[in-house]
Every structure is written in C-alpha cells, then in structure tokens.
Amino acid sequence: MKWYYISPFIVFFVVLLVQISIIPLLSISGIIPDLILITLVYYSISRNQLYGTVLGASYGLLIDLITGNLLGSSMLAKTIAGFAAGYFSGETKKDINTSTYNFSFIVLMCAMINDVVFSFFSAFDIQTNMVTLLFEQALIPSLYTAVVSVLFIFSPFRRRKI
C-alpha cells in the first residue's frame, strides 16, 4: 500500500532528472516537451481523478520549489491538468486510454490547460498579445509534448502495473 503512494514520487525525481539533463538537448527553438506532465496524465488515468488532482498539486509544488518559479503557478497548472486527466480514468477505459492514441490526445488537452494556466500566471506581460501568448507558450509546446507522448504508448515500461 505504501508503494502505491511512494512510487509516483520516485518516478517524478527520475523523470525530473531526465527533464533537466537530456530533454534540453531535444529543444526546438527553445521549446521542450513536458515529461512530468506526461507522467502526471498517466497516473491520473491509471488511478483516479482525486489521486491525479493531489498528485498534480504535489508535482507542481515540487517543481515550483526546485525551479524557483513563482510559487503556486506550476502547482495550480498541474493541479488543474491532473484533474482534467482524471476524467478519463473510468474502470473500463483505463487500458484503452493509456494504450492507444487517445493517450496523446489527452496529453495534448492537459498540456494546453497546463501551459495556458502557467503562462497566464507566470509569463504574462502587458506588451505580449494574447494570441501570441497562446500560440507560442501554449499551443506549440503542447503539440510537442503530445508528439513525445506517442513514444510512451509503445514503451515496454507502460505494460507493467505501476
């Protein structure tokens, strides 16, 4: 039972290490995929909505504390994204939503929510046009994260019960 609650945090620190060290090498014009969000969406779908919401708040708080962002901005964004991903955690739909391209669509939707909320609270500038903000800081990174999440569908690690 304890492993059920501890394993997402162990996975978080491993994914965070990869996010910080390897993923910047894959950046396209400074845009990088969010592996932590992909992990959050997977746990939200495979467990339940309440678990995804609490896990999103925990992941966001840890990210805010580690990166030094505006405290609470990533926490709010990840909490709402985990809540939205939890809608797809029905007992009969868990395997379908994590093993098909539905997963990438769910990641795209949650990444859009995450990026819009995060950019609104932390990167909002009066000089920036709202359309430019949505396109450059929400749509493009969300699409990149969704494309990378396709690799997760074919991952051999996903087949294990986490």
Coordinates of N, CA, C and O in Angstrom, one line a residue:
M1 N 0.8 -1.2 0.0 CA 0.0 0.0 0.0 C 0.9 1.3 0.0 O 0.5 2.2 -0.7
K2 N 2.0 1.2 0.7 CA 2.8 2.4 0.8 C 3.5 2.6 -0.6 O 3.7 3.8 -1.0
W3 N 3.8 1.6 -1.3 CA 4.4 1.7 -2.6 C 3.5 2.4 -3.6 O 3.9 3.1 -4.5
Y4 N 2.2 2.2 -3.4 CA 1.2 2.8 -4.2 C 1.3 4.3 -4.2 O 1.1 5.0 -5.2
Y5 N 1.7 4.9 -3.0 CA 1.8 6.3 -2.9 C 3.2 6.8 -3.0 O 3.4 8.0 -3.4
I6 N 4.2 6.0 -2.8 CA 5.6 6.5 -2.9 C 6.1 6.4 -4.3 O 6.9 7.2 -4.8
S7 N 5.7 5.4 -5.1 CA 6.2 5.2 -6.5 C 6.1 6.4 -7.4 O 7.0 6.7 -8.2
P8 N 5.0 7.1 -7.4 CA 4.9 8.3 -8.3 C 6.0 9.4 -8.0 O 6.4 10.1 -8.9
F9 N 6.4 9.5 -6.7 CA 7.4 10.5 -6.4 C 8.8 10.0 -6.8 O 9.6 10.8 -7.1
I10 N 9.0 8.7 -6.7 CA 10.3 8.2 -7.2 C 10.4 8.4 -8.7 O 11.4 8.8 -9.2
V11 N 9.3 8.0 -9.4 CA 9.3 8.2 -10.8 C 9.4 9.7 -11.1 O 10.1 10.1 -12.1
F12 N 8.8 10.6 -10.3 CA 8.9 12.0 -10.5 C 10.4 12.5 -10.5 O 10.8 13.3 -11.4
F13 N 11.1 12.1 -9.5 CA 12.5 12.5 -9.5 C 13.4 12.0 -10.6 O 14.3 12.7 -11.1
V14 N 13.1 10.8 -11.0 CA 13.8 10.2 -12.2 C 13.4 11.0 -13.5 O 14.3 11.4 -14.2
V15 N 12.2 11.2 -13.7 CA 11.7 12.0 -14.8 C 12.2 13.4 -14.8 O 12.6 14.0 -15.8
L16 N 12.3 14.0 -13.6 CA 12.8 15.4 -13.4 C 14.3 15.4 -13.8 O 14.7 16.4 -14.5
L17 N 15.0 14.4 -13.4 CA 16.4 14.3 -13.8 C 16.6 14.3 -15.3 O 17.5 14.9 -15.9
V18 N 15.8 13.4 -16.0 CA 15.8 13.4 -17.4 C 15.4 14.7 -18.0 O 16.0 15.2 -19.0
Q19 N 14.3 15.3 -17.5 CA 13.8 16.6 -18.0 C 14.9 17.7 -17.9 O 15.0 18.5 -18.8
I20 N 15.6 17.7 -16.9 CA 16.6 18.7 -16.7 C 17.9 18.4 -17.5 O 18.5 19.4 -18.1
S21 N 18.3 17.2 -17.6 CA 19.6 16.9 -18.2 C 19.5 16.5 -19.7 O 20.4 17.0 -20.5
I22 N 18.6 15.7 -20.1 CA 18.6 15.3 -21.5 C 17.6 16.0 -22.4 O 18.0 16.3 -23.6
I23 N 16.5 16.3 -21.9 CA 15.4 17.0 -22.8 C 15.8 18.3 -23.4 O 15.5 18.6 -24.5
P24 N 16.6 19.2 -22.7 CA 17.0 20.4 -23.3 C 17.9 20.2 -24.6 O 17.9 21.1 -25.4
L25 N 18.5 19.0 -24.7 CA 19.2 18.7 -26.0 C 18.2 18.5 -27.1 O 18.6 18.6 -28.3
L26 N 17.0 18.2 -26.8 CA 16.0 18.0 -27.9 C 15.1 19.2 -28.1 O 14.1 19.1 -28.8
S27 N 15.5 20.3 -27.6 CA 14.7 21.6 -27.8 C 14.7 22.0 -29.2 O 15.7 21.9 -29.9
I28 N 13.5 22.5 -29.6 CA 13.4 23.1 -30.9 C 13.0 24.6 -30.7 O 11.9 24.9 -30.2
S29 N 13.9 25.5 -31.0 CA 13.7 26.9 -30.8 C 13.3 27.2 -29.3 O 12.5 28.0 -29.1
G30 N 14.0 26.5 -28.4 CA 13.7 26.7 -27.0 C 12.5 26.1 -26.5 O 12.1 26.3 -25.3
I31 N 11.8 25.3 -27.3 CA 10.6 24.6 -26.8 C 10.9 23.2 -26.5 O 11.5 22.5 -27.3
I32 N 10.5 22.7 -25.3 CA 10.8 21.4 -24.9 C 9.5 20.7 -24.4 O 8.6 21.3 -24.0
P33 N 9.5 19.4 -24.6 CA 8.3 18.6 -24.1 C 8.3 18.5 -22.6 O 9.4 18.6 -21.9
D34 N 7.1 18.4 -22.0 CA 7.0 18.3 -20.6 C 6.8 16.8 -20.2 O 5.6 16.3 -20.2
L35 N 7.8 16.1 -19.8 CA 7.7 14.7 -19.4 C 7.0 14.5 -18.1 O 6.4 13.5 -17.9
I36 N 7.1 15.5 -17.3 CA 6.5 15.4 -16.0 C 4.9 15.4 -16.2 O 4.2 14.7 -15.5
L37 N 4.5 16.2 -17.1 CA 3.1 16.3 -17.4 C 2.6 14.9 -18.0 O 1.5 14.5 -17.6
I38 N 3.4 14.3 -18.8 CA 3.0 13.0 -19.4 C 2.9 12.0 -18.3 O 2.0 11.2 -18.2
T39 N 3.8 12.0 -17.3 CA 3.8 11.1 -16.2 C 2.5 11.4 -15.3 O 1.9 10.5 -14.9
L40 N 2.2 12.7 -15.1 CA 1.0 13.0 -14.3 C -0.2 12.5 -15.0 O -1.1 12.0 -14.4
V41 N -0.3 12.7 -16.3 CA -1.5 12.2 -17.1 C -1.6 10.7 -17.0 O -2.7 10.2 -16.8
Y42 N -0.5 10.0 -17.1 CA -0.6 8.6 -17.0 C -1.1 8.1 -15.6 O -2.0 7.3 -15.5
Y43 N -0.6 8.7 -14.5 CA -1.0 8.3 -13.2 C -2.5 8.8 -12.9 O -3.2 8.1 -12.3
S44 N -2.9 9.9 -13.5 CA -4.3 10.3 -13.3 C -5.2 9.4 -14.0 O -6.3 9.1 -13.5
I45 N -4.9 8.9 -15.2 CA -5.7 8.0 -15.9 C -5.7 6.6 -15.2 O -6.8 6.0 -15.1
S46 N -4.5 6.1 -14.8 CA -4.5 4.8 -14.3 C -5.0 4.6 -12.9 O -5.3 3.5 -12.5
R47 N -5.0 5.7 -12.2 CA -5.6 5.6 -10.8 C -7.0 6.2 -10.8 O -7.9 5.6 -11.1
N48 N -7.1 7.5 -10.4 CA -8.4 8.1 -10.4 C -8.3 9.6 -10.4 O -7.2 10.1 -10.3
Q49 N -9.4 10.3 -10.5 CA -9.4 11.8 -10.6 C -8.8 12.5 -9.3 O -8.0 13.4 -9.4
L50 N -9.3 12.0 -8.2 CA -8.8 12.6 -6.9 C -7.3 12.4 -6.8 O -6.5 13.3 -6.4
Y51 N -6.8 11.2 -7.1 CA -5.4 10.9 -7.0 C -4.6 11.8 -8.0 O -3.6 12.3 -7.6
G52 N -5.1 12.0 -9.2 CA -4.5 12.8 -10.2 C -4.4 14.3 -9.8 O -3.4 15.0 -10.0
T53 N -5.5 14.8 -9.1 CA -5.5 16.1 -8.6 C -4.5 16.4 -7.5 O -3.7 17.4 -7.6
V54 N -4.5 15.5 -6.6 CA -3.5 15.6 -5.5 C -2.1 15.4 -6.0 O -1.1 16.2 -5.6
L55 N -1.9 14.5 -6.9 CA -0.5 14.3 -7.4 C -0.1 15.5 -8.2 O 1.1 15.9 -8.2
G56 N -1.0 16.1 -9.0 CA -0.7 17.3 -9.8 C -0.3 18.4 -8.9 O 0.7 19.2 -9.2
A57 N -1.0 18.6 -7.7 CA -0.6 19.6 -6.8 C 0.8 19.4 -6.2 O 1.6 20.3 -6.0
S58 N 1.0 18.1 -5.9 CA 2.3 17.7 -5.3 C 3.5 17.9 -6.3 O 4.5 18.5 -6.0
Y59 N 3.2 17.5 -7.5 CA 4.3 17.7 -8.6 C 4.5 19.1 -8.8 O 5.6 19.6 -9.0
G60 N 3.4 19.9 -8.9 CA 3.6 21.3 -9.2 C 4.3 22.1 -8.1 O 5.1 22.9 -8.3
L61 N 4.0 21.7 -6.8 CA 4.7 22.3 -5.7 C 6.2 22.0 -5.7 O 7.0 22.9 -5.5
L62 N 6.5 20.7 -6.0 CA 7.9 20.3 -6.1 C 8.6 21.1 -7.2 O 9.8 21.5 -7.1
I63 N 7.9 21.2 -8.3 CA 8.6 21.9 -9.5 C 8.8 23.4 -9.1 O 9.8 23.9 -9.4
D64 N 7.8 24.0 -8.5 CA 8.0 25.4 -8.1 C 9.1 25.6 -7.1 O 9.9 26.5 -7.2
L65 N 9.3 24.6 -6.2 CA 10.3 24.7 -5.2 C 11.7 24.5 -5.8 O 12.7 25.1 -5.4
I66 N 11.8 23.5 -6.7 CA 13.0 23.1 -7.3 C 13.5 24.2 -8.3 O 14.7 24.6 -8.4
T67 N 12.6 24.6 -9.2 CA 13.0 25.6 -10.3 C 13.0 27.0 -9.8 O 13.6 27.8 -10.5
G68 N 12.3 27.4 -8.8 CA 12.3 28.8 -8.3 C 11.3 29.6 -9.1 O 11.4 30.8 -9.1
N69 N 10.3 29.0 -9.7 CA 9.2 29.7 -10.4 C 8.4 30.4 -9.4 O 8.6 30.3 -8.2
L70 N 7.5 31.3 -9.8 CA 6.5 31.9 -9.0 C 5.8 30.8 -8.2 O 5.2 30.0 -8.8
L71 N 5.9 30.9 -6.9 CA 5.3 29.8 -6.1 C 3.8 29.7 -6.2 O 3.1 30.7 -6.0
G72 N 3.4 28.6 -6.7 CA 2.0 28.3 -6.9 C 1.5 28.3 -8.3 O 0.5 27.8 -8.6
S73 N 2.3 28.9 -9.2 CA 1.9 28.9 -10.6 C 1.9 27.5 -11.3 O 1.0 27.1 -11.9
S74 N 3.0 26.8 -11.1 CA 3.1 25.4 -11.6 C 2.2 24.5 -10.8 O 1.6 23.6 -11.4
M75 N 2.0 24.8 -9.5 CA 1.2 24.0 -8.7 C -0.3 24.0 -9.2 O -1.0 23.0 -9.3
L76 N -0.8 25.2 -9.4 CA -2.1 25.4 -9.9 C -2.3 24.8 -11.3 O -3.3 24.1 -11.6
A77 N -1.3 25.0 -12.2 CA -1.4 24.5 -13.5 C -1.5 22.9 -13.5 O -2.3 22.3 -14.2
K78 N -0.6 22.3 -12.8 CA -0.5 20.8 -12.7 C -1.8 20.3 -12.0 O -2.2 19.2 -12.4
T79 N -2.3 21.0 -11.0 CA -3.5 20.5 -10.3 C -4.7 20.5 -11.3 O -5.4 19.5 -11.3
I80 N -4.8 21.5 -12.0 CA -6.0 21.5 -13.0 C -5.8 20.5 -14.1 O -6.7 19.8 -14.5
A81 N -4.5 20.3 -14.6 CA -4.2 19.3 -15.6 C -4.5 17.9 -15.1 O -5.0 17.1 -15.8
G82 N -4.1 17.6 -13.8 CA -4.3 16.3 -13.2 C -5.8 16.1 -13.0 O -6.3 14.9 -13.2
F83 N -6.5 17.1 -12.7 CA -8.0 17.0 -12.5 C -8.6 16.7 -13.9 O -9.5 15.8 -14.0
A84 N -8.2 17.4 -14.9 CA -8.8 17.1 -16.2 C -8.4 15.7 -16.8 O -9.3 15.1 -17.4
A85 N -7.2 15.3 -16.5 CA -6.8 13.9 -17.0 C -7.6 12.9 -16.2 O -7.9 11.8 -16.7
G86 N -8.0 13.1 -15.0 CA -8.7 12.2 -14.2 C -10.1 11.9 -14.7 O -10.7 10.8 -14.4
Y87 N -10.6 12.7 -15.6 CA -11.9 12.4 -16.2 C -11.9 11.2 -17.1 O -12.9 10.6 -17.4
F88 N -10.7 10.8 -17.5 CA -10.6 9.7 -18.4 C -10.1 8.4 -17.7 O -9.6 7.5 -18.3
S89 N -10.4 8.3 -16.4 CA -9.9 7.2 -15.6 C -11.0 6.2 -15.2 O -11.0 5.6 -14.2
G90 N -12.0 6.1 -16.1 CA -13.1 5.1 -15.8 C -12.5 3.7 -15.8 O -11.5 3.4 -16.4
E91 N -13.1 2.8 -15.0 CA -12.6 1.4 -14.8 C -12.5 0.7 -16.1 O -11.6 -0.1 -16.3
T92 N -13.4 0.9 -17.1 CA -13.4 0.2 -18.3 C -12.5 0.9 -19.4 O -12.2 0.3 -20.4
K93 N -12.1 2.1 -19.1 CA -11.4 2.9 -20.1 C -9.9 3.1 -19.8 O -9.2 3.7 -20.6
K94 N -9.4 2.6 -18.7 CA -8.0 2.9 -18.3 C -7.1 2.3 -19.3 O -6.2 3.0 -19.8
D95 N -7.3 1.0 -19.7 CA -6.4 0.4 -20.7 C -6.5 1.0 -22.0 O -5.5 1.2 -22.7
I96 N -7.7 1.3 -22.4 CA -7.9 2.0 -23.8 C -7.2 3.3 -23.8 O -6.5 3.7 -24.8
N97 N -7.4 4.1 -22.8 CA -6.8 5.5 -22.8 C -5.3 5.5 -22.6 O -4.7 6.6 -22.9
T98 N -4.7 4.5 -22.1 CA -3.3 4.5 -21.9 C -2.5 3.8 -23.0 O -1.3 3.9 -23.1
S99 N -3.2 3.0 -23.8 CA -2.5 2.1 -24.8 C -2.8 2.5 -26.2 O -2.3 1.9 -27.1
T100 N -3.7 3.5 -26.4 CA -4.0 3.9 -27.8 C -3.6 5.4 -28.0 O -3.1 6.0 -27.1
Y101 N -3.9 5.9 -29.1 CA -3.6 7.3 -29.4 C -4.5 8.3 -28.6 O -4.2 9.5 -28.7
N102 N -5.5 7.7 -28.0 CA -6.3 8.5 -27.1 C -5.4 9.2 -26.0 O -5.6 10.3 -25.6
F103 N -4.3 8.5 -25.6 CA -3.4 9.0 -24.6 C -2.8 10.3 -25.1 O -2.7 11.3 -24.3
S104 N -2.3 10.3 -26.3 CA -1.7 11.5 -26.9 C -2.7 12.7 -26.9 O -2.3 13.8 -26.7
F105 N -3.9 12.4 -27.3 CA -4.9 13.4 -27.3 C -5.2 14.0 -25.9 O -5.4 15.2 -25.7
I106 N -5.3 13.1 -24.9 CA -5.5 13.5 -23.5 C -4.3 14.3 -23.1 O -4.5 15.4 -22.4
V107 N -3.1 13.9 -23.4 CA -1.9 14.7 -23.1 C -1.9 16.1 -23.7 O -1.6 17.1 -23.1
L108 N -2.4 16.1 -25.0 CA -2.5 17.4 -25.7 C -3.4 18.3 -25.0 O -3.1 19.5 -24.7
M109 N -4.6 17.8 -24.6 CA -5.6 18.6 -23.9 C -5.1 19.1 -22.6 O -5.2 20.3 -22.2
C110 N -4.5 18.2 -21.8 CA -3.9 18.6 -20.5 C -2.7 19.5 -20.6 O -2.6 20.4 -19.7
A111 N -1.9 19.3 -21.6 CA -0.8 20.2 -21.8 C -1.3 21.6 -22.2 O -0.7 22.6 -21.7
M112 N -2.3 21.7 -23.0 CA -2.9 23.0 -23.3 C -3.4 23.7 -22.0 O -3.1 24.9 -21.8
I113 N -4.1 23.0 -21.2 CA -4.6 23.5 -19.9 C -3.4 24.0 -19.1 O -3.4 25.1 -18.5
N114 N -2.5 23.1 -18.9 CA -1.3 23.4 -18.1 C -0.5 24.6 -18.6 O -0.2 25.5 -17.8
D115 N -0.3 24.7 -19.9 CA 0.5 25.8 -20.4 C -0.2 27.1 -20.4 O 0.4 28.1 -20.1
V116 N -1.5 27.1 -20.6 CA -2.3 28.3 -20.6 C -2.3 28.9 -19.2 O -2.1 30.1 -18.9
V117 N -2.6 28.0 -18.2 CA -2.7 28.5 -16.8 C -1.3 28.9 -16.3 O -1.2 30.0 -15.7
F118 N -0.3 28.2 -16.6 CA 1.1 28.5 -16.2 C 1.6 29.8 -16.8 O 2.1 30.7 -16.2
S119 N 1.3 30.0 -18.2 CA 1.8 31.2 -18.8 C 1.0 32.4 -18.4 O 1.5 33.5 -18.3
F120 N -0.3 32.2 -18.0 CA -1.1 33.3 -17.6 C -0.6 33.9 -16.3 O -0.5 35.1 -16.0
F121 N -0.2 33.0 -15.4 CA 0.2 33.4 -14.0 C 1.7 33.7 -13.9 O 2.1 34.5 -13.1
S122 N 2.6 33.2 -14.8 CA 4.0 33.4 -14.6 C 4.7 34.1 -15.7 O 5.7 34.8 -15.5
A123 N 4.2 34.0 -16.9 CA 4.9 34.6 -18.0 C 4.0 35.7 -18.7 O 4.3 36.1 -19.8
F124 N 3.0 36.2 -18.0 CA 2.2 37.2 -18.7 C 2.8 38.6 -18.6 O 3.3 39.0 -17.6
D125 N 2.9 39.2 -19.8 CA 3.4 40.5 -20.0 C 2.4 41.4 -20.7 O 1.7 41.0 -21.6
I126 N 2.3 42.6 -20.3 CA 1.4 43.5 -20.8 C 1.7 43.8 -22.3 O 0.8 44.0 -23.1
Q127 N 2.9 43.8 -22.7 CA 3.3 44.0 -24.1 C 3.0 42.8 -25.0 O 2.9 43.0 -26.2
T128 N 2.7 41.7 -24.5 CA 2.5 40.5 -25.3 C 1.0 40.4 -25.7 O 0.1 40.6 -24.9
N129 N 0.8 40.1 -26.9 CA -0.5 39.9 -27.5 C -1.0 38.5 -27.0 O -0.3 37.6 -26.8
M130 N -2.3 38.5 -26.7 CA -2.9 37.2 -26.1 C -2.8 36.1 -27.1 O -2.6 34.9 -26.7
V131 N -3.0 36.4 -28.4 CA -2.9 35.3 -29.4 C -1.5 34.8 -29.5 O -1.2 33.6 -29.6
T132 N -0.5 35.7 -29.4 CA 0.9 35.3 -29.5 C 1.2 34.5 -28.2 O 1.9 33.5 -28.3
L133 N 0.7 34.9 -27.1 CA 0.9 34.1 -25.9 C 0.4 32.7 -26.0 O 1.0 31.7 -25.6
L134 N -0.8 32.6 -26.5 CA -1.5 31.3 -26.6 C -0.7 30.4 -27.6 O -0.6 29.2 -27.4
F135 N -0.3 31.0 -28.7 CA 0.4 30.2 -29.7 C 1.8 29.8 -29.3 O 2.1 28.6 -29.5
E136 N 2.6 30.8 -28.9 CA 4.0 30.5 -28.6 C 4.2 29.7 -27.3 O 5.1 28.9 -27.2
Q137 N 3.4 30.0 -26.3 CA 3.7 29.4 -25.0 C 2.7 28.4 -24.6 O 2.9 27.7 -23.5
A138 N 1.7 28.1 -25.4 CA 0.7 27.1 -25.1 C 0.6 26.0 -26.2 O 0.7 24.8 -25.9
L139 N 0.2 26.5 -27.4 CA -0.1 25.5 -28.4 C 1.1 24.7 -28.9 O 1.1 23.5 -29.0
I140 N 2.2 25.4 -29.2 CA 3.4 24.7 -29.8 C 4.0 23.8 -28.7 O 4.3 22.6 -29.1
P141 N 4.3 24.2 -27.5 CA 4.8 23.3 -26.5 C 3.8 22.1 -26.2 O 4.3 21.0 -26.0
S142 N 2.5 22.3 -26.3 CA 1.6 21.3 -26.1 C 1.6 20.2 -27.2 O 1.5 19.0 -26.9
L143 N 1.7 20.7 -28.4 CA 1.9 19.8 -29.5 C 3.1 19.0 -29.4 O 3.1 17.8 -29.7
Y144 N 4.2 19.6 -29.1 CA 5.5 18.9 -28.9 C 5.4 17.8 -27.8 O 5.9 16.7 -28.0
T145 N 4.8 18.2 -26.7 CA 4.6 17.2 -25.6 C 3.7 16.0 -26.1 O 3.9 14.9 -25.7
A146 N 2.6 16.3 -26.8 CA 1.7 15.3 -27.3 C 2.5 14.3 -28.3 O 2.3 13.1 -28.3
V147 N 3.3 14.9 -29.1 CA 4.1 14.1 -30.1 C 5.1 13.2 -29.3 O 5.2 12.0 -29.6
V148 N 5.7 13.7 -28.3 CA 6.6 12.9 -27.5 C 5.8 11.8 -26.7 O 6.3 10.7 -26.5
S149 N 4.6 12.1 -26.3 CA 3.8 11.1 -25.6 C 3.4 9.9 -26.4 O 3.1 8.8 -25.9
V150 N 3.5 10.0 -27.8 CA 3.3 8.9 -28.6 C 4.3 7.8 -28.3 O 4.0 6.6 -28.4
L151 N 5.5 8.2 -28.0 CA 6.6 7.2 -27.7 C 6.2 6.4 -26.4 O 6.6 5.3 -26.3
F152 N 5.5 7.0 -25.5 CA 5.1 6.4 -24.3 C 4.1 5.2 -24.6 O 4.1 4.2 -23.9
I153 N 3.3 5.3 -25.6 CA 2.3 4.3 -25.9 C 3.0 3.0 -26.3 O 2.6 1.9 -25.9
F154 N 4.2 3.1 -26.9 CA 4.9 1.9 -27.4 C 6.0 1.5 -26.4 O 6.8 0.6 -26.6
S155 N 6.0 2.2 -25.2 CA 7.1 1.9 -24.2 C 6.8 0.5 -23.5 O 5.7 0.2 -23.2
P156 N 7.9 -0.3 -23.3 CA 7.7 -1.5 -22.6 C 7.5 -1.3 -21.1 O 6.9 -2.2 -20.5
F157 N 7.8 -0.2 -20.6 CA 7.6 0.1 -19.2 C 6.2 0.3 -18.8 O 5.7 0.1 -17.7
R158 N 5.4 0.8 -19.8 CA 4.0 1.1 -19.6 C 3.2 -0.2 -19.3 O 2.2 -0.2 -18.7
R159 N 3.7 -1.3 -19.8 CA 2.9 -2.6 -19.7 C 2.9 -3.1 -18.3 O 2.1 -3.9 -18.0
R160 N 3.9 -2.6 -17.5 CA 3.9 -3.1 -16.1 C 2.8 -2.3 -15.3 O 2.5 -1.2 -15.6
K161 N 2.3 -3.0 -14.3 CA 1.3 -2.3 -13.4 C 2.0 -1.4 -12.5 O 2.8 -1.9 -11.6
I162 N 1.8 -0.1 -12.6 CA 2.5 0.9 -11.7 C 1.6 1.3 -10.6 O 0.5 1.6 -10.8

